Short mmCIF file of N, CA and C in Angstrom, two decimals:
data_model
loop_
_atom_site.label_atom_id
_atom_site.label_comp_id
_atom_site.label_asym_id
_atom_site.label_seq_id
_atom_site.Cartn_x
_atom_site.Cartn_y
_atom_site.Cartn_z
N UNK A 1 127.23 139.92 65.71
CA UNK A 1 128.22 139.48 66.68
C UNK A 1 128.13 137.96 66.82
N UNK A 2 129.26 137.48 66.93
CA UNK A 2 129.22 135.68 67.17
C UNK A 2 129.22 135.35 68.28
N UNK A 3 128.72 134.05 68.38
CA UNK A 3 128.29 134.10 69.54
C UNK A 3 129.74 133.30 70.28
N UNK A 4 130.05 133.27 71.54
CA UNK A 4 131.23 132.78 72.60
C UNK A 4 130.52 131.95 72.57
N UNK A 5 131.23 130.24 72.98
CA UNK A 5 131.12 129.56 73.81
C UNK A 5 132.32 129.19 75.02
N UNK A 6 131.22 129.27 76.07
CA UNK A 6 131.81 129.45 77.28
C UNK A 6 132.77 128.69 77.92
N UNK A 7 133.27 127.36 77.36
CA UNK A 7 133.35 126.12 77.61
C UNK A 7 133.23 125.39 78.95
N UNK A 8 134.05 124.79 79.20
CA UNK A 8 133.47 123.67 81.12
C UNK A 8 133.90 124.04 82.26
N UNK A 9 134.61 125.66 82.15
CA UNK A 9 135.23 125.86 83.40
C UNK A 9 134.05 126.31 84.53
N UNK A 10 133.22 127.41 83.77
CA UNK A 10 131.73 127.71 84.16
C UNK A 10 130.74 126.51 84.80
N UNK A 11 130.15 125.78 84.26
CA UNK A 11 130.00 124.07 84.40
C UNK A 11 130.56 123.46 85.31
N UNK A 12 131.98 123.19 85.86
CA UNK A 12 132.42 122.94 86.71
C UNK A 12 132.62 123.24 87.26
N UNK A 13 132.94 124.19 87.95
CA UNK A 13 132.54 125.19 88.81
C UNK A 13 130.76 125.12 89.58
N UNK A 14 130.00 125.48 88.92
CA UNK A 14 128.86 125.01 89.32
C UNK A 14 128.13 123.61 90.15
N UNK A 15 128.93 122.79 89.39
CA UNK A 15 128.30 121.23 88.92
C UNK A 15 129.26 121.32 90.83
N UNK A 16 130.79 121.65 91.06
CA UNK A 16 131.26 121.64 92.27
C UNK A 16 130.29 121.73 93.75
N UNK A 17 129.83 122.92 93.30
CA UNK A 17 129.06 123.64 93.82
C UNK A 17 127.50 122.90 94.45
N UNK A 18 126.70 122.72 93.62
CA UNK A 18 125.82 121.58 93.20
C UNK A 18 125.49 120.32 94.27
N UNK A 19 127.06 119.82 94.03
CA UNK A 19 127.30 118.69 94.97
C UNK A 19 127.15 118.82 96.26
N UNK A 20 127.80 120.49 96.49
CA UNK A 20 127.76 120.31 98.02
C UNK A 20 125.71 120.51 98.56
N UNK A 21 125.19 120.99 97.71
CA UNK A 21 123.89 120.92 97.70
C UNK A 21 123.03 119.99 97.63
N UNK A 22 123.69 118.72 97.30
CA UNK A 22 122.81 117.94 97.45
C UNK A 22 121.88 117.00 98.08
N UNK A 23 122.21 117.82 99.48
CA UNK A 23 121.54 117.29 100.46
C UNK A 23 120.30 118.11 100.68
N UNK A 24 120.11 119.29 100.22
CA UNK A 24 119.02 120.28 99.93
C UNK A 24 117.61 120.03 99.92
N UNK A 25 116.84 121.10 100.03
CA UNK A 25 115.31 120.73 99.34
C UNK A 25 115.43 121.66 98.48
N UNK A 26 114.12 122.10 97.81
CA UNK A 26 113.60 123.07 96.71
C UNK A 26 114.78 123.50 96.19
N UNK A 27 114.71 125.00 96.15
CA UNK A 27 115.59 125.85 95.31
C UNK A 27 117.08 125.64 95.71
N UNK A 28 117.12 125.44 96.91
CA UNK A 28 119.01 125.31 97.71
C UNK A 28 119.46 124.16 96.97
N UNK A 29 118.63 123.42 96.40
CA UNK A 29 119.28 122.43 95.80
C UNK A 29 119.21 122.58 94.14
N UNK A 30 118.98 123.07 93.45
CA UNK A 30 118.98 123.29 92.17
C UNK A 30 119.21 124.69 91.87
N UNK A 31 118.97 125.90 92.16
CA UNK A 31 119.01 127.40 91.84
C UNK A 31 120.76 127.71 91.93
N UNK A 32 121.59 128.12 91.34
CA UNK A 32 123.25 127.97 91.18
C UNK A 32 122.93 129.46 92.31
N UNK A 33 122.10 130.43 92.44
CA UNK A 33 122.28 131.43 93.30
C UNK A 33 121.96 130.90 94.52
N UNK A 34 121.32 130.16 95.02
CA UNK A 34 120.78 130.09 96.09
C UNK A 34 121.53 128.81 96.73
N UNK A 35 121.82 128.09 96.35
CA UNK A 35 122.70 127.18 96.35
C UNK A 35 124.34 127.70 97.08
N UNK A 36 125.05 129.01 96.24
CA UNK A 36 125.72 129.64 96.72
C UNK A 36 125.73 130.20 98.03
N UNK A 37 124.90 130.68 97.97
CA UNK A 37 124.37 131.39 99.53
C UNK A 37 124.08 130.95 100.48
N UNK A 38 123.66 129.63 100.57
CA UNK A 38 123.29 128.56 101.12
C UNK A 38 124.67 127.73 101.66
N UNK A 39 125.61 127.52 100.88
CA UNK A 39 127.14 127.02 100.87
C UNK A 39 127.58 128.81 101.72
N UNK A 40 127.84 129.43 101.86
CA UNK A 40 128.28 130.26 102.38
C UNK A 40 127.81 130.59 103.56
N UNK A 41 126.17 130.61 104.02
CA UNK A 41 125.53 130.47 105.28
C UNK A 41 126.28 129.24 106.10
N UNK A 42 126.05 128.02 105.33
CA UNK A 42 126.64 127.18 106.23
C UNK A 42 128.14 126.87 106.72
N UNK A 43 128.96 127.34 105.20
CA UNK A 43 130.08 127.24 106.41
C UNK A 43 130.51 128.36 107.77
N UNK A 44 129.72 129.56 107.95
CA UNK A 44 129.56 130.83 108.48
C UNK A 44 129.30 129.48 109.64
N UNK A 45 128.39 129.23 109.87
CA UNK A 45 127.38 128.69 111.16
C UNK A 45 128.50 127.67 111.28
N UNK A 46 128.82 126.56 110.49
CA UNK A 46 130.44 126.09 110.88
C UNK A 46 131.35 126.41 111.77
N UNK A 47 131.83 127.51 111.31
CA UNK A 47 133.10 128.08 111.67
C UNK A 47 132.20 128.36 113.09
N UNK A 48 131.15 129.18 113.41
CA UNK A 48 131.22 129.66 114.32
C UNK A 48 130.66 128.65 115.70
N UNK A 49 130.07 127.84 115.45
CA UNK A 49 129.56 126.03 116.20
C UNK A 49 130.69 125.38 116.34
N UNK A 50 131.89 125.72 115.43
CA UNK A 50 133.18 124.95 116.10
C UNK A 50 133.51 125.82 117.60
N UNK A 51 133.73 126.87 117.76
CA UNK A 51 134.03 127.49 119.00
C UNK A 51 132.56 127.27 120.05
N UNK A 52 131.43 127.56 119.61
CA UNK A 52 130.48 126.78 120.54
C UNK A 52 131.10 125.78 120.97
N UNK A 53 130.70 124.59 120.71
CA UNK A 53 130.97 123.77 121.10
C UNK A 53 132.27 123.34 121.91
N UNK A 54 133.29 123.97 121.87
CA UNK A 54 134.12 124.05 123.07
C UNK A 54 133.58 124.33 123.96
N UNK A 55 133.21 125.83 124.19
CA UNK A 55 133.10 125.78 125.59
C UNK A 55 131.66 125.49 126.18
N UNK A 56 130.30 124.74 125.23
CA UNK A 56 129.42 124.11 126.28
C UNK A 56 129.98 122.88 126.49
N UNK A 57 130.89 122.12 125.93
CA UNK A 57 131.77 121.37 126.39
C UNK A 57 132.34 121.76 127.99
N UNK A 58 132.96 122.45 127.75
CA UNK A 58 133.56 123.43 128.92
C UNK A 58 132.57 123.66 129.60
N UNK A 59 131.18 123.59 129.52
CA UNK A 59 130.26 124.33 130.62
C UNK A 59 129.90 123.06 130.98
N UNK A 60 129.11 121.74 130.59
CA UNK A 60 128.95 120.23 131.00
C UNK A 60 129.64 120.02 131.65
N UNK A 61 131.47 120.02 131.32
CA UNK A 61 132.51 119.30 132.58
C UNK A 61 132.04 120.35 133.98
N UNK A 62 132.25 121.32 133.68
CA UNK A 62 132.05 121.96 135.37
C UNK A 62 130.73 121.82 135.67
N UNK A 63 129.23 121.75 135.31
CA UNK A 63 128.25 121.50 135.59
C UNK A 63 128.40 119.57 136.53
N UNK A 64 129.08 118.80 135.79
CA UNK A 64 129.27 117.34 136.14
C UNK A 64 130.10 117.87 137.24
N UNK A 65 131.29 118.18 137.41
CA UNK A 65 132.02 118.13 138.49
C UNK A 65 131.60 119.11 140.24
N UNK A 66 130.99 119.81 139.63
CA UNK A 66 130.19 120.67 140.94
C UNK A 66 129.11 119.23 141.35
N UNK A 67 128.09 119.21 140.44
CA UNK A 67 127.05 118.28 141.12
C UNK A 67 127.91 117.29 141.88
N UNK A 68 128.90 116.59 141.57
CA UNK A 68 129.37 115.78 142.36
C UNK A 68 129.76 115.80 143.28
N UNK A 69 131.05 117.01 143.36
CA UNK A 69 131.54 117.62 144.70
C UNK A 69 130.72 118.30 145.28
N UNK A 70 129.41 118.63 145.39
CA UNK A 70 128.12 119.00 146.22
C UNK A 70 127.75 118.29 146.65
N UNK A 71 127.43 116.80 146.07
CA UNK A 71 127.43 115.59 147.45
C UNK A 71 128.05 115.52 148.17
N UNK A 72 129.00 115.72 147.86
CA UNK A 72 129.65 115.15 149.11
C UNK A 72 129.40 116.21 150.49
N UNK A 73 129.65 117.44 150.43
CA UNK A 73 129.46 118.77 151.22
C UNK A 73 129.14 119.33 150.94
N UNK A 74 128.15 120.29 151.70
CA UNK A 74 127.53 121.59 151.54
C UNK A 74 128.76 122.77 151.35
N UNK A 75 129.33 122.44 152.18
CA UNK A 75 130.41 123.50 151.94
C UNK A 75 131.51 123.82 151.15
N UNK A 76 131.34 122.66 150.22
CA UNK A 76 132.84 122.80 149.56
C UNK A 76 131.95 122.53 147.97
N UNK A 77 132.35 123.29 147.30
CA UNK A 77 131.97 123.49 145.57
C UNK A 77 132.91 123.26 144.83
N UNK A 78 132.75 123.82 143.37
CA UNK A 78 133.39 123.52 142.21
C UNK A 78 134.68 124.29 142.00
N UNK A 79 134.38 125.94 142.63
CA UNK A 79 135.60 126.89 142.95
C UNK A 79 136.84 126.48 143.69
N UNK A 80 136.20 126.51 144.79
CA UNK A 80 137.13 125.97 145.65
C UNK A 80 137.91 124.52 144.93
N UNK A 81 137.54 123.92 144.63
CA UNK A 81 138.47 122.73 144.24
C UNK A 81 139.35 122.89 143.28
N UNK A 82 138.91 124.40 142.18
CA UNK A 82 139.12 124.33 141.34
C UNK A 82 140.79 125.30 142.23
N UNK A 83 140.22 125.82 142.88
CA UNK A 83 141.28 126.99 143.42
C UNK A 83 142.42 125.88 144.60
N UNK A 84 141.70 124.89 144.57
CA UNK A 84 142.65 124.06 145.91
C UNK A 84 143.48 123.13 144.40
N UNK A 85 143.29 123.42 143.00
CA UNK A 85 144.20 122.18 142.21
C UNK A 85 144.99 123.06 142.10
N UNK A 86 145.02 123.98 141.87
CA UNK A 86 145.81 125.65 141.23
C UNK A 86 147.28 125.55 142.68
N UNK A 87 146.27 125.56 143.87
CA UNK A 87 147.24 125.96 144.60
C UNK A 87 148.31 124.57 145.20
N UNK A 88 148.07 123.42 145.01
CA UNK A 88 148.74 121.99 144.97
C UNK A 88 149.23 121.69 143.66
N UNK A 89 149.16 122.86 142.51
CA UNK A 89 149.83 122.91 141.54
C UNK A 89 149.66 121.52 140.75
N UNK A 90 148.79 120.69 140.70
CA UNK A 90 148.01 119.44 140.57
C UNK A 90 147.90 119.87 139.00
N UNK A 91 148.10 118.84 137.92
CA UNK A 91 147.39 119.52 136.86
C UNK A 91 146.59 118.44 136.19
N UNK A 92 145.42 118.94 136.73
CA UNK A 92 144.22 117.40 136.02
C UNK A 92 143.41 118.70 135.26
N UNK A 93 142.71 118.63 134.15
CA UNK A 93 142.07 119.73 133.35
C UNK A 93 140.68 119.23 133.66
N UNK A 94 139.83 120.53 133.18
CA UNK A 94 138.75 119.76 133.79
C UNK A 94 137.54 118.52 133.08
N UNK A 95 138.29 118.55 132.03
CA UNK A 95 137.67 116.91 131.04
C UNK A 95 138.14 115.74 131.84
N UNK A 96 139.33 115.89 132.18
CA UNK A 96 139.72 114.77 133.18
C UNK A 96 138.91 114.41 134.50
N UNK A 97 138.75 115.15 135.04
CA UNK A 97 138.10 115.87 136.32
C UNK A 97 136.62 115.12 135.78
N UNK A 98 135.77 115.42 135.32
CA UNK A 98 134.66 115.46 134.48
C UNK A 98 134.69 114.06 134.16
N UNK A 99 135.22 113.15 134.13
CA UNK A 99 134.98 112.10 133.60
C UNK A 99 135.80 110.62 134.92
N UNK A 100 136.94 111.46 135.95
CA UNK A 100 136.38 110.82 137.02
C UNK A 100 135.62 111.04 137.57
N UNK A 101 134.79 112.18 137.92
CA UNK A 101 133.55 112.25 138.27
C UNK A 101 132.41 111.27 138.23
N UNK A 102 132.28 111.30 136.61
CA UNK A 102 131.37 110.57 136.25
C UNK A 102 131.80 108.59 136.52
N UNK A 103 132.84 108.31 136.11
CA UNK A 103 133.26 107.13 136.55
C UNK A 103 133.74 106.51 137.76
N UNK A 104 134.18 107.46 138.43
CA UNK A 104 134.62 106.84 139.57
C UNK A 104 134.49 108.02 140.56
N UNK A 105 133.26 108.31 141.70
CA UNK A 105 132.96 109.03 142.38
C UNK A 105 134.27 109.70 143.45
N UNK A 106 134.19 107.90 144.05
CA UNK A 106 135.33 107.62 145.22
C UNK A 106 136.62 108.73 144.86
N UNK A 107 137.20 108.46 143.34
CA UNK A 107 138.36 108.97 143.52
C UNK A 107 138.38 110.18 143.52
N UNK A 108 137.31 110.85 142.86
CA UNK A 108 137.26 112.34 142.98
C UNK A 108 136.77 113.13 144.57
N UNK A 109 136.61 111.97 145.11
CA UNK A 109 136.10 112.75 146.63
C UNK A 109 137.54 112.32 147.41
N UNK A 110 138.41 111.88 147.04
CA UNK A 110 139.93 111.49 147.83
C UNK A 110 140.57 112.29 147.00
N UNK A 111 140.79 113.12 145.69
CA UNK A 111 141.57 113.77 145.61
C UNK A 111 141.33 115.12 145.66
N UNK A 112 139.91 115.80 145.82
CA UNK A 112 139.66 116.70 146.84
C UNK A 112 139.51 116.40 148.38
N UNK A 113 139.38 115.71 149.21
CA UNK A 113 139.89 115.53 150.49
C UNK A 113 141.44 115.43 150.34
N UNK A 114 142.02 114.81 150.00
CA UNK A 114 143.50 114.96 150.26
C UNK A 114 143.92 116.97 149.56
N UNK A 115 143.56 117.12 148.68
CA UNK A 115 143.68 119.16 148.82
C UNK A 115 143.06 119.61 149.77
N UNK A 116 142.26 119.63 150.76
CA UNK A 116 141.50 119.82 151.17
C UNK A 116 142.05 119.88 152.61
N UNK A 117 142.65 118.84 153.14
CA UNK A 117 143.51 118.64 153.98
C UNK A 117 145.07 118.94 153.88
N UNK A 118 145.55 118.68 152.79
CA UNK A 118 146.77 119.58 152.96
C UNK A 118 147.01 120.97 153.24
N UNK A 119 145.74 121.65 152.12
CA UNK A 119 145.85 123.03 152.42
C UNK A 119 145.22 122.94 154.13
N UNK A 120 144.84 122.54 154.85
CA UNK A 120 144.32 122.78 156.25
C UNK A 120 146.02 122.75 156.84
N UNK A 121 146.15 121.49 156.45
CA UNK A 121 147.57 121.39 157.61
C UNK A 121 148.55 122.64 157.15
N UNK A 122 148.78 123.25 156.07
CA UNK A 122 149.71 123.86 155.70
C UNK A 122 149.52 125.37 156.49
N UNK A 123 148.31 125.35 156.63
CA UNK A 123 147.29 126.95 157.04
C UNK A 123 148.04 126.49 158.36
N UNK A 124 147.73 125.36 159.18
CA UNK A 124 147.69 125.16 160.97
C UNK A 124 149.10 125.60 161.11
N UNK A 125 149.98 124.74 160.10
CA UNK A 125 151.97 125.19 160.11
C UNK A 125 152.09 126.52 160.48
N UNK A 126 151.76 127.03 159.32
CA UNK A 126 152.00 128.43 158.99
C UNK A 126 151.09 129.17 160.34
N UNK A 127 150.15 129.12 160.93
CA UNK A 127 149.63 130.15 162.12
C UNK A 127 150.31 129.46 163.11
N UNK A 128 150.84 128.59 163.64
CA UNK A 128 151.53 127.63 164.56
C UNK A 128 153.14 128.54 164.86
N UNK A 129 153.45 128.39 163.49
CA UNK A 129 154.98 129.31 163.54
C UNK A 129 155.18 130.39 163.92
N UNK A 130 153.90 131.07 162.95
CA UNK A 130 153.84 132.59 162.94
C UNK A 130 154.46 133.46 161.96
N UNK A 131 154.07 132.31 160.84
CA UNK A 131 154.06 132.71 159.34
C UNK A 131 153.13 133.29 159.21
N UNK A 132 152.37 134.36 158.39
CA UNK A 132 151.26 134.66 157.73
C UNK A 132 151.45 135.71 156.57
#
């Protein structure tokens, strides 16, 4: 039987492959099997560290924005503010939120006092009339 040659599609393919390995140690970086598997582990852990990372993103902003609005009062938290933007139909997200926090204290303690107080006066209206 004669023998095939395989020509460069095999080769390139590999040599592709290879590259992305070359940041490797031992075998992940030279073995064409392990190398594979290795390229396939990591984009797995990829894909799935992209959705991490949203939401401990998402868990830092509300961790930053509670500590803050806890200085100011014992009584008033991260819920509540979150439930007093909802209901003033306000739409700051909470990266926004999260980063006046961190920059500018003042304004985040005036635009929960001003929700804070509207919803009061709106409550006093409404039992005053004899809405409920």
């Amino acid at each position: 039987m004669t023998r095939i040659k395989r020509g460069y599609i095999a080769r390139r393919r590999r040599t592709k492959t290879r590259s992305f390995a070359s940041r490797s140690r031992g075998a992940h970086s030279r073995l064409t099997r392990t190398i594979t598997q290795q390229k396939i582990r990591a984009l797995v852990s990829a894909d799935r560290d992209r959705d991490k990372k949203k939401s401990n993103f998402r868990r830092l902003w509300i961790t930053r924005i509670n500590a803050v609005i806890r200085e100011r009062g014992v009584s008033y938290n991260y819920s509540k503010l979150i439930h007093d933007l909802y209901k003033r139909q306000l739409l700051l997200n909470r990266k926004i939120l999260a980063q006046i926090a961190i920059s500018n204290r003042n304004c985040l303690y005036m635009i929960s006092n001003m929700i804070s107080n509207e919803i009061i006066k709106e409550v006093d209206w409404k039992e005053s009339t004899g809405i409920v």
